[in-house]
Short mmCIF file of C-alpha atoms in Angstrom, two decimals:
data_model
loop_
_atom_site.label_atom_id
_atom_site.label_comp_id
_atom_site.label_asym_id
_atom_site.label_seq_id
_atom_site.Cartn_x
_atom_site.Cartn_y
_atom_site.Cartn_z
CA LEU A 48 135.93 90.80 58.05
CA THR A 49 132.53 89.21 57.61
CA HIS A 50 129.57 91.30 58.66
CA ARG A 51 128.21 90.61 62.14
CA PHE A 52 124.85 91.76 63.45
CA GLY A 53 124.22 93.34 66.85
CA ASP A 54 126.89 92.86 69.46
CA ASP A 55 127.87 89.34 68.40
CA TRP A 56 131.22 90.62 67.16
CA LYS A 57 132.22 91.47 70.73
CA LYS A 58 132.15 87.80 71.70
CA SER A 59 135.20 87.09 69.54
CA LEU A 60 137.36 89.80 71.11
CA LEU A 61 140.57 88.79 72.90
CA LEU A 62 140.22 91.06 75.90
CA PRO A 63 143.04 91.55 78.41
CA ALA A 64 142.51 90.94 82.12
CA LYS A 65 140.28 93.58 83.66
CA ASP A 66 142.23 96.45 85.19
CA ASN A 67 141.07 96.68 88.81
CA ARG A 68 143.56 99.32 89.88
CA VAL A 69 142.15 102.37 91.63
CA LYS A 70 141.62 105.13 89.06
CA THR A 71 141.68 108.84 89.79
CA SER A 72 139.38 111.56 88.49
CA ASP A 73 141.97 112.33 85.79
CA VAL A 74 140.50 109.35 83.94
CA THR A 75 137.14 108.70 85.64
CA ALA A 76 135.45 112.14 85.54
CA THR A 77 133.74 111.41 82.22
CA LYS A 78 130.43 112.39 80.65
CA GLY A 79 129.47 108.72 80.35
CA ASN A 80 130.12 108.36 76.61
CA GLU A 81 130.98 105.07 74.91
CA PHE A 82 133.50 104.54 72.10
CA GLU A 83 130.61 103.31 69.94
CA ASP A 84 128.98 106.75 70.24
CA TYR A 85 131.56 108.19 67.81
CA CYS A 86 130.48 106.03 64.82
CA LEU A 87 133.95 104.49 64.53
CA LYS A 88 134.71 101.59 62.20
CA ARG A 89 133.92 98.29 63.88
CA GLU A 90 137.43 97.05 63.12
CA LEU A 91 138.89 100.03 64.98
CA LEU A 92 136.55 99.43 67.92
CA MET A 93 137.81 95.85 68.08
CA GLY A 94 141.38 97.07 68.45
CA ILE A 95 140.37 99.64 71.07
CA PHE A 96 138.58 97.08 73.23
CA GLU A 97 141.38 94.53 72.86
CA MET A 98 143.76 97.18 74.24
CA GLY A 99 141.67 97.04 77.41
CA TRP A 100 140.15 100.48 76.87
CA GLU A 101 136.55 100.10 78.02
CA LYS A 102 135.27 103.69 77.92
CA PRO A 103 136.77 106.98 76.70
CA SER A 104 138.65 109.04 79.28
CA PRO A 105 137.85 112.77 79.71
CA ILE A 106 140.52 113.91 77.22
CA GLN A 107 139.29 111.31 74.72
CA GLU A 108 135.67 112.43 75.14
CA GLU A 109 136.68 116.00 74.38
CA SER A 110 139.13 115.29 71.56
CA ILE A 111 137.75 112.43 69.48
CA PRO A 112 134.55 114.03 68.05
CA ILE A 113 136.29 117.36 67.36
CA ALA A 114 139.27 115.70 65.66
CA LEU A 115 136.91 113.59 63.54
CA SER A 116 135.25 116.79 62.34
CA GLY A 117 138.57 118.02 60.93
CA ARG A 118 138.98 120.99 63.26
CA ASP A 119 142.33 122.01 64.77
CA ILE A 120 142.75 121.26 68.49
CA LEU A 121 144.82 122.84 71.25
CA ALA A 122 144.56 120.54 74.27
CA ARG A 123 146.09 120.79 77.70
CA ALA A 124 146.35 117.34 79.25
CA LYS A 125 148.73 115.33 81.41
CA ASN A 126 150.53 112.12 80.54
CA GLY A 127 148.71 109.05 81.82
CA THR A 128 145.18 110.34 81.13
CA GLY A 129 144.53 108.68 77.77
CA LYS A 130 146.14 111.41 75.67
CA SER A 131 147.63 109.08 73.03
CA GLY A 132 144.25 107.47 72.40
CA ALA A 133 142.67 110.92 72.16
CA TYR A 134 144.50 111.60 68.91
CA LEU A 135 145.29 108.10 67.60
CA ILE A 136 141.66 106.98 67.49
CA PRO A 137 140.44 109.80 65.18
CA LEU A 138 143.71 109.67 63.24
CA LEU A 139 143.30 105.97 62.44
CA GLU A 140 139.57 106.33 61.77
CA ARG A 141 140.33 108.85 59.01
CA ILE A 142 143.02 106.79 57.26
CA ASP A 143 141.99 105.63 53.78
CA ILE A 144 143.90 102.39 53.12
CA LYS A 145 143.10 102.65 49.40
CA LYS A 146 145.51 105.60 49.21
CA ASP A 147 149.17 104.62 49.29
CA HIS A 148 150.67 107.89 50.58
CA ILE A 149 151.46 109.29 54.03
CA GLN A 150 148.19 110.66 55.44
CA ALA A 151 149.16 111.54 59.02
CA ILE A 152 152.29 112.33 60.99
CA VAL A 153 152.73 112.32 64.77
CA ILE A 154 155.72 114.27 66.06
CA VAL A 155 157.07 113.54 69.55
CA PRO A 156 160.19 114.80 71.36
CA THR A 157 161.81 111.47 72.30
CA ARG A 158 162.61 108.10 70.75
CA GLU A 159 160.96 106.21 73.60
CA LEU A 160 157.68 108.08 73.17
CA ALA A 161 157.79 107.48 69.40
CA LEU A 162 158.15 103.74 69.97
CA GLN A 163 155.41 103.72 72.58
CA VAL A 164 152.94 105.62 70.38
CA SER A 165 153.72 103.42 67.36
CA GLN A 166 153.11 100.27 69.42
CA ILE A 167 149.71 101.58 70.51
CA SER A 168 148.88 102.55 66.90
CA ILE A 169 149.76 99.09 65.61
CA GLN A 170 147.72 97.42 68.36
CA ILE A 171 144.50 99.36 67.91
CA SER A 172 144.70 99.31 64.09
CA LYS A 173 145.42 95.58 63.77
CA HIS A 174 141.89 94.75 62.56
CA LEU A 175 141.70 97.64 60.07
CA GLY A 176 143.10 95.51 57.27
CA GLY A 177 146.22 97.20 56.06
CA VAL A 178 146.95 100.45 57.89
CA LYS A 179 150.74 100.83 57.72
CA VAL A 180 152.34 102.57 60.70
CA MET A 181 156.03 103.47 60.83
CA ALA A 182 158.19 104.90 63.62
CA THR A 183 161.37 106.76 62.75
CA THR A 184 163.78 108.45 65.14
CA GLY A 185 167.28 109.80 65.22
CA GLY A 186 169.97 107.29 66.12
CA THR A 187 168.54 104.55 63.90
CA ASN A 188 169.62 103.40 60.44
CA LEU A 189 168.48 105.86 57.77
CA ARG A 190 168.75 103.14 55.10
CA ASP A 191 166.05 101.12 56.88
CA ASP A 192 163.73 104.14 56.80
CA ILE A 193 164.39 104.65 53.09
CA MET A 194 163.45 101.04 52.37
CA ARG A 195 160.26 101.23 54.46
CA LEU A 196 159.15 104.51 52.90
CA ASP A 197 159.70 103.04 49.46
CA GLU A 198 156.71 100.86 50.31
CA GLU A 199 153.22 101.86 51.43
CA VAL A 200 153.09 103.92 54.66
CA HIS A 201 149.98 105.70 55.96
CA VAL A 202 151.10 106.98 59.38
CA VAL A 203 154.57 108.17 60.41
CA ILE A 204 155.44 108.66 64.08
CA ALA A 205 158.72 110.52 64.38
CA THR A 206 161.08 112.75 66.26
CA PRO A 207 161.45 116.22 64.65
CA GLY A 208 164.99 116.04 63.27
CA ARG A 209 164.56 112.65 61.61
CA ILE A 210 161.27 113.39 59.86
CA LEU A 211 162.60 116.73 58.57
CA ASP A 212 165.71 114.97 57.25
CA LEU A 213 163.55 112.43 55.41
CA ILE A 214 161.32 115.19 54.01
CA LYS A 215 164.24 117.29 52.75
CA LYS A 216 165.79 114.24 51.08
CA GLY A 217 162.51 113.65 49.24
CA ILE A 218 162.09 110.26 50.93
CA ALA A 219 159.05 111.14 53.07
CA LYS A 220 156.47 112.89 50.89
CA VAL A 221 154.16 114.84 53.17
CA ASN A 222 152.38 117.15 50.72
CA LYS A 223 149.20 115.04 51.04
CA VAL A 224 149.27 114.73 54.83
CA GLN A 225 145.83 115.60 56.19
CA MET A 226 146.63 115.49 59.93
CA MET A 227 149.67 116.45 61.98
CA VAL A 228 149.79 115.72 65.71
CA MET A 229 152.26 117.30 68.12
CA ASP A 230 152.48 115.37 71.40
CA GLU A 231 154.24 117.15 74.29
CA ALA A 232 154.12 120.32 72.22
CA ASP A 233 155.68 122.44 74.94
CA LYS A 234 158.88 120.43 74.46
CA LEU A 235 158.59 120.40 70.67
CA LEU A 236 158.31 124.19 70.62
CA SER A 237 161.31 124.77 72.87
CA GLN A 238 164.42 126.39 71.42
CA ASP A 239 165.82 122.94 70.61
CA PHE A 240 163.04 122.05 68.16
CA VAL A 241 160.94 125.06 67.18
CA VAL A 242 162.89 125.90 63.99
CA ILE A 243 162.63 122.26 62.87
CA ILE A 244 158.87 122.22 63.51
CA GLU A 245 158.43 125.41 61.49
CA ASP A 246 160.37 123.83 58.61
CA ILE A 247 158.22 120.69 58.71
CA ILE A 248 154.99 122.70 58.55
CA GLY A 249 156.33 124.51 55.50
CA PHE A 250 156.20 121.23 53.55
CA LEU A 251 152.58 120.44 54.50
CA SER A 252 149.41 121.32 52.64
CA LYS A 253 147.66 124.52 53.71
CA ASN A 254 144.54 122.44 54.39
CA ARG A 255 146.17 120.16 56.97
CA GLN A 256 144.64 119.64 60.40
CA ILE A 257 146.88 120.21 63.46
CA LEU A 258 146.25 118.58 66.84
CA LEU A 259 148.45 120.00 69.57
CA TYR A 260 148.71 118.42 73.04
CA SER A 261 150.70 120.04 75.82
CA ALA A 262 150.93 119.84 79.61
CA THR A 263 151.87 123.52 79.81
CA PHE A 264 151.07 126.57 77.67
CA PRO A 265 154.27 128.63 77.57
CA ILE A 266 154.47 131.66 75.30
CA SER A 267 156.06 129.51 72.56
CA VAL A 268 152.91 127.36 72.34
CA GLN A 269 150.66 130.42 72.28
CA LYS A 270 152.69 132.02 69.46
CA PHE A 271 152.60 128.78 67.46
CA MET A 272 148.84 128.48 67.92
CA ALA A 273 148.26 132.04 66.71
CA LYS A 274 150.46 131.48 63.64
CA HIS A 275 149.50 127.99 62.48
CA LEU A 276 146.20 126.80 64.01
CA GLN A 277 142.93 127.82 62.36
CA LYS A 278 140.19 128.61 64.89
CA PRO A 279 141.34 125.77 67.17
CA TYR A 280 139.02 124.04 69.59
CA GLU A 281 140.64 124.57 73.00
CA ILE A 282 140.54 121.87 75.68
CA ASN A 283 141.84 122.39 79.21
CA LEU A 284 141.33 119.51 81.62
CA MET A 285 144.07 120.52 84.03
CA GLU A 286 143.73 122.25 87.36
CA GLU A 287 147.26 121.22 88.30
CA LEU A 288 150.26 119.76 86.48
CA THR A 289 150.82 116.62 88.56
CA LEU A 290 148.74 113.48 88.11
CA LYS A 291 146.17 113.15 90.88
CA GLY A 292 147.25 109.55 91.51
CA ILE A 293 150.82 110.52 92.42
CA THR A 294 151.67 111.14 96.06
CA GLN A 295 154.89 113.12 96.47
CA TYR A 296 157.25 113.39 99.42
CA TYR A 297 160.72 114.73 100.00
CA ALA A 298 163.51 113.58 102.32
CA TYR A 299 166.35 115.90 103.36
CA VAL A 300 169.67 114.05 103.14
CA THR A 301 173.31 114.82 102.47
CA GLU A 302 174.82 113.68 99.19
CA ARG A 303 176.59 110.79 100.94
CA GLN A 304 173.35 109.60 102.58
CA LYS A 305 171.33 109.14 99.38
CA VAL A 306 172.25 105.50 98.68
CA HIS A 307 171.64 104.58 102.33
CA CYS A 308 168.26 106.33 102.14
CA LEU A 309 167.37 104.36 99.01
CA ASN A 310 168.30 101.12 100.75
CA THR A 311 166.04 102.07 103.67
CA LEU A 312 163.15 102.77 101.28
CA PHE A 313 163.69 99.42 99.53
CA SER A 314 163.55 97.58 102.87
CA ARG A 315 160.57 99.43 104.34
CA LEU A 316 158.31 99.83 101.30
CA GLN A 317 156.71 96.98 99.38
CA ILE A 318 158.00 98.12 96.00
CA ASN A 319 157.28 95.93 92.99
CA GLN A 320 159.14 98.17 90.52
CA SER A 321 160.79 101.56 90.85
CA ILE A 322 162.29 104.16 88.52
CA ILE A 323 165.07 106.26 90.03
CA PHE A 324 165.96 109.52 88.30
CA CYS A 325 169.34 111.24 88.20
CA ASN A 326 170.37 114.54 86.64
CA SER A 327 173.42 113.23 84.75
CA THR A 328 174.43 110.15 82.75
CA GLN A 329 177.49 109.62 84.95
CA ARG A 330 175.32 109.40 88.06
CA VAL A 331 172.97 106.95 86.35
CA GLU A 332 175.66 104.31 85.80
CA LEU A 333 177.27 104.83 89.21
CA LEU A 334 173.97 104.61 91.09
CA ALA A 335 172.86 101.51 89.17
CA LYS A 336 176.12 99.81 90.17
CA LYS A 337 175.63 100.74 93.84
CA ILE A 338 172.02 99.50 93.84
CA THR A 339 173.19 96.18 92.37
CA GLN A 340 175.80 95.96 95.14
CA LEU A 341 172.95 96.32 97.65
CA GLY A 342 171.55 93.07 96.27
CA CYS A 343 168.75 94.63 94.22
CA SER A 344 168.30 93.91 90.51
CA CYS A 345 168.83 97.10 88.52
CA PHE A 346 168.95 98.29 84.90
CA TYR A 347 169.98 101.74 83.74
CA ILE A 348 169.21 103.85 80.69
CA HIS A 349 170.40 107.23 79.41
CA ALA A 350 170.74 109.20 76.18
CA LYS A 351 174.38 108.32 75.52
CA MET A 352 173.65 104.60 75.16
CA MET A 353 173.14 102.97 71.76
CA GLN A 354 169.51 103.18 70.72
CA GLU A 355 169.17 99.43 70.20
CA TYR A 356 170.34 98.78 73.76
CA ARG A 357 168.04 101.47 75.19
CA ASN A 358 165.08 99.87 73.44
CA ARG A 359 166.01 96.47 74.87
CA VAL A 360 166.34 97.79 78.43
CA PHE A 361 163.06 99.72 78.15
CA HIS A 362 161.27 96.62 76.82
CA ASP A 363 162.68 94.26 79.45
CA PHE A 364 161.87 96.60 82.33
CA ARG A 365 158.27 97.03 81.14
CA ASN A 366 157.96 93.24 80.99
CA GLY A 367 159.09 92.91 84.60
CA LEU A 368 162.53 91.36 84.06
CA CYS A 369 164.06 93.81 86.54
CA ARG A 370 162.71 95.57 89.63
CA ASN A 371 164.62 98.85 89.43
CA LEU A 372 165.54 101.21 86.59
CA VAL A 373 167.87 104.19 86.92
CA SER A 374 167.23 106.85 84.29
CA THR A 375 167.82 110.48 83.33
CA GLY A 376 164.32 110.83 81.88
CA ARG A 377 160.86 111.13 83.37
CA PHE A 378 157.94 108.74 82.96
CA GLY A 379 154.27 109.58 83.55
CA HIS A 380 152.81 106.93 85.84
CA LEU A 381 150.65 106.74 88.91
CA GLY A 382 152.29 105.85 92.20
CA LEU A 383 154.68 107.26 94.75
CA ALA A 384 157.34 109.91 94.08
CA ILE A 385 160.06 110.47 96.69
CA ASN A 386 162.60 113.25 96.15
CA LEU A 387 165.97 112.99 97.88
CA ILE A 388 167.19 116.56 98.25
CA THR A 389 170.12 118.24 99.95
CA ALA A 390 170.05 121.56 101.80
CA GLU A 391 171.20 123.27 98.59
CA ASP A 392 168.08 121.96 96.80
CA ARG A 393 165.54 123.62 99.10
CA PHE A 394 165.07 126.69 96.89
CA ASN A 395 164.67 124.47 93.81
CA LEU A 396 162.02 122.42 95.61
CA LYS A 397 160.01 125.55 96.40
CA THR A 398 160.27 126.65 92.76
CA ILE A 399 159.03 123.25 91.56
CA GLU A 400 156.10 123.35 93.99
CA ASP A 401 155.11 126.79 92.69
CA GLN A 402 155.37 125.74 89.03
CA LEU A 403 153.42 122.50 89.53
CA MET A 404 150.89 124.15 91.82
CA THR A 405 151.31 121.32 94.30
CA ASP A 406 152.50 120.79 97.87
CA ILE A 407 155.29 118.25 98.39
CA LYS A 408 155.36 117.09 102.01
CA PRO A 409 158.21 115.63 104.10
CA ILE A 410 158.31 111.84 103.98
CA PRO A 411 156.31 110.37 106.90
CA GLY A 412 157.42 107.56 109.20
CA SER A 413 155.04 105.14 107.47
CA ILE A 414 153.36 105.26 104.06
CA ASP A 415 149.96 103.80 103.20
CA LYS A 416 150.49 100.84 100.83
CA SER A 417 147.35 101.72 98.87
CA LEU A 418 149.22 104.73 97.46
CA TYR A 419 151.66 102.59 95.52
CA VAL A 420 150.80 98.84 95.73
CA ALA A 421 148.63 97.74 92.81
CA GLU A 422 146.38 94.71 92.85
CA PHE A 423 148.13 91.95 90.93
CA HIS A 424 146.65 89.93 88.08
CA SER A 425 147.72 86.76 86.35
CA ARG A 426 148.11 88.95 83.30
CA PRO A 427 149.22 92.51 84.14
CA PRO A 428 146.88 95.23 82.88
CA LYS A 429 148.14 97.58 80.21
CA PRO A 430 148.92 101.16 81.26
CA ILE A 431 146.56 103.93 80.24
CA HIS A 432 147.95 105.98 77.31
#
């Protein structure tokens, strides 16, 4: 890029439509810093602004300068508060494109999150002139990964099992990795993944930097911190586990009344898009079929589907091609959450309230539209990551 003086370079930016949605204190309670305060490369700033990120969120204000200094971080933050940007911005700033080896790895628990984080990385690094980002997850063709890693790759975003497989095969060489990020670390350090994570760390340099982000701090996270993090900078921006922008209600129904209750909600609420969660893959497909029979467009997605098809469904739903999605997973977004529970679920509801430190109220006769109806734009604003 040719050198520009002053703020003239900002005039050439392709900025998205301004996001006029109401923001909660999860993202607005900042110290008033600007992204330019962190002495970032101008090319990286261009990508940040073109993502629609105007100012750093609280978790970004706390994380970015510390991560740039090379210090380990243990951060407690919710999804939807700018967490991905909190680690991707310093990660990309520290990449040296003159070096043709893997310099950073981001480990996440799910394929969907890996794809989401890689898309953000590619977007904000697009002006950096050659930063190579690669996503690799289980369920995809290993041969494709081998071919990509045979070429230049600077950043790998991966699920635990796949990256360990590539490391053990000698395909992904991580001995020169300077930064490792663990997003949703409480899940990564569960019994399903903790042995894999320990194996991965064994292949890294002793001088690596570890950034660990988690919504909760179970004993597994505390043990990991004590064993692997060196004098970590601790960040805790959470007074409660639920996003402040989410209003939660419950409705007591019998099992047979749930579809009828959904139909009532569809007719009484002005819902642009909804995600409906089930606790089994069988229920997902059955419910999606019943919703379609009600005359509502509906996609479904679950772990037993082919990865290529899941990616397609996820992409199409995000682009607004369908109004309803039935899923077994959870997504972190602002809006309205309504739980349909039977009498047998009452104890579970109380347990959830205690764990989340929140109060879930019975669904009222009418619901304020401002809780879930966003202001529309000709070009939809990008979600905060």
